[in-house]
């Protein structure tokens, strides 16, 4: 297996790096390093403007086919793009859910009319999306969603509650998994609706997380409406479409994040030197382990990429989420142990956290969202290893 990028890909890397160096400057220079985990609400207006700059230069939705308004990059090129973006300290992408979750879903399952309506505003960063799956009693057990939608003439009317909805408070649209076929078994009872957030029947209540920021919210639908044709797939096909979205969420969109992780590991190493603990033999070993884990992640990404021309991810991708989430959570713990008592101290009101404190607190959630570690292990057992299916309630 060749673990290097081709000469053409390296030339592409230089093109990306040059564009970022030239454009993440001037008015956009303060955005470097902002808007990441635990810092999601930072400089929202400025980041929206930045998204416009990215889109105007054709660097939005780089993995989408050109016919859908994307740049049509291969998987290795996408990885290079996200690596260079992280290396340059590019700000957190507020259009992430539209670009990586809803967009690919509409491309795979949507009608031509839906593609024409919903894809261009994502590419232009004009419409921000959020993901309305989880409910108080439907997280891992997603098929248990209770939010209902009924057809009323040419509109769906939606009633229910979602929770942990990332970015809901600054989103224009939400893709909502809801129950439309009450008589059908749970997996055939669901539909995947595209619902505008800015309407009287939608109330968003941000939840303050332990990072101090409100990355997610509760969302209440009380007679919210959306057009009858804003349904992806047919009524009752919502489970299939929702699983398609989850595959995108756990797949290619995470391939390039190792550079972000490398930046964080570099900060941990710098902190170890600053705090004089770099000679501690146990911490040294844990730092070395973190470095090794990151190399393994990178090599596995190459393995996942496989054939450079391949557009889809193989079954190797099933371990990706489990591995990176566990590694990242461990890095957060290491950061705190390196900092020692200083890790518990902030500079005083308004108690702004340091990057390493945010890393520790936010990375606790990595092994929960987009499928918990336990659920990922179930998936690996059933789909990759062919072990017997886990007994499901009521079966
Ligand atoms: C930061 C963050 C952002 C999020 N953003 C979104 C979002 O934008 N949109 C959205 O819809 N959701 C979002 N979520 C919700 C996330 O998808 C759920 O938290 C996750 O699916 C787990 O569901 P739960 O919290 O209800 O926990 P539960 O499903 O109640 O799980 C509790 C515990 O039981 C374990 N467990 C459950 N079932 C099994 C099983 N069958 N086998 C073994 N163990 C099991 C779990 O692994 C977990 O440890 C987000 C969550 C976080 C933390």
XYZ file of C-alpha atoms and ligand atoms in Angstrom, residues 131 133-134 139-140 164-166 215-216 365 368-369 372 374-375 378 390, ligand 1:
71
model
C -30.219 17.762 12.228
C -33.088 13.256 14.898
C -32.649 12.839 18.675
C -31.131 8.728 20.848
C -29.429 5.395 20.259
C -29.350 18.005 21.296
C -29.934 19.762 17.962
C -26.529 21.222 17.050
C -23.641 24.239 20.670
C -27.003 22.458 20.807
C -19.151 14.239 23.760
C -21.696 10.079 22.163
C -22.792 12.077 19.115
C -22.131 6.245 20.778
C -21.422 1.135 22.190
C -23.623 1.598 19.114
C -22.790 -3.091 17.630
C -28.488 -7.707 18.855
C -22.336 17.405 21.342
C -23.522 16.658 20.813
C -24.143 17.084 19.649
C -25.265 16.424 19.173
N -25.887 16.901 18.042
C -27.016 16.306 17.608
C -27.733 16.848 16.489
O -27.319 17.846 15.890
N -28.897 16.265 16.116
C -29.377 15.159 16.747
O -30.417 14.670 16.354
N -28.727 14.614 17.812
C -27.567 15.172 18.249
N -26.899 14.664 19.349
C -27.491 13.533 20.057
C -26.762 12.216 19.896
O -26.977 11.674 18.625
C -27.272 11.296 21.027
O -26.828 11.849 22.242
C -26.763 9.894 20.875
O -27.337 9.255 19.763
C -27.051 9.042 22.138
O -28.383 9.121 22.469
P -28.841 9.489 23.962
O -28.115 10.732 24.368
O -30.341 9.521 23.977
O -28.302 8.314 24.873
P -28.964 6.869 25.034
O -29.334 6.341 23.693
O -30.011 6.966 26.078
O -27.739 6.028 25.568
C -27.332 6.037 26.940
C -26.211 5.028 27.097
O -26.699 3.698 26.805
C -25.917 3.097 25.783
N -26.772 2.286 24.905
C -27.955 2.635 24.369
N -28.431 1.673 23.563
C -27.518 0.675 23.584
C -27.436 -0.590 22.934
N -28.366 -1.034 22.110
N -26.326 -1.356 23.173
C -25.351 -0.926 24.025
N -25.398 0.265 24.674
C -26.450 1.068 24.438
C -25.318 4.245 25.024
O -24.139 3.866 24.340
C -25.057 5.253 26.124
O -23.842 4.970 26.773
C -25.766 15.290 19.847
C -25.129 14.843 21.008
C -24.029 15.516 21.497
C -23.372 15.014 22.751
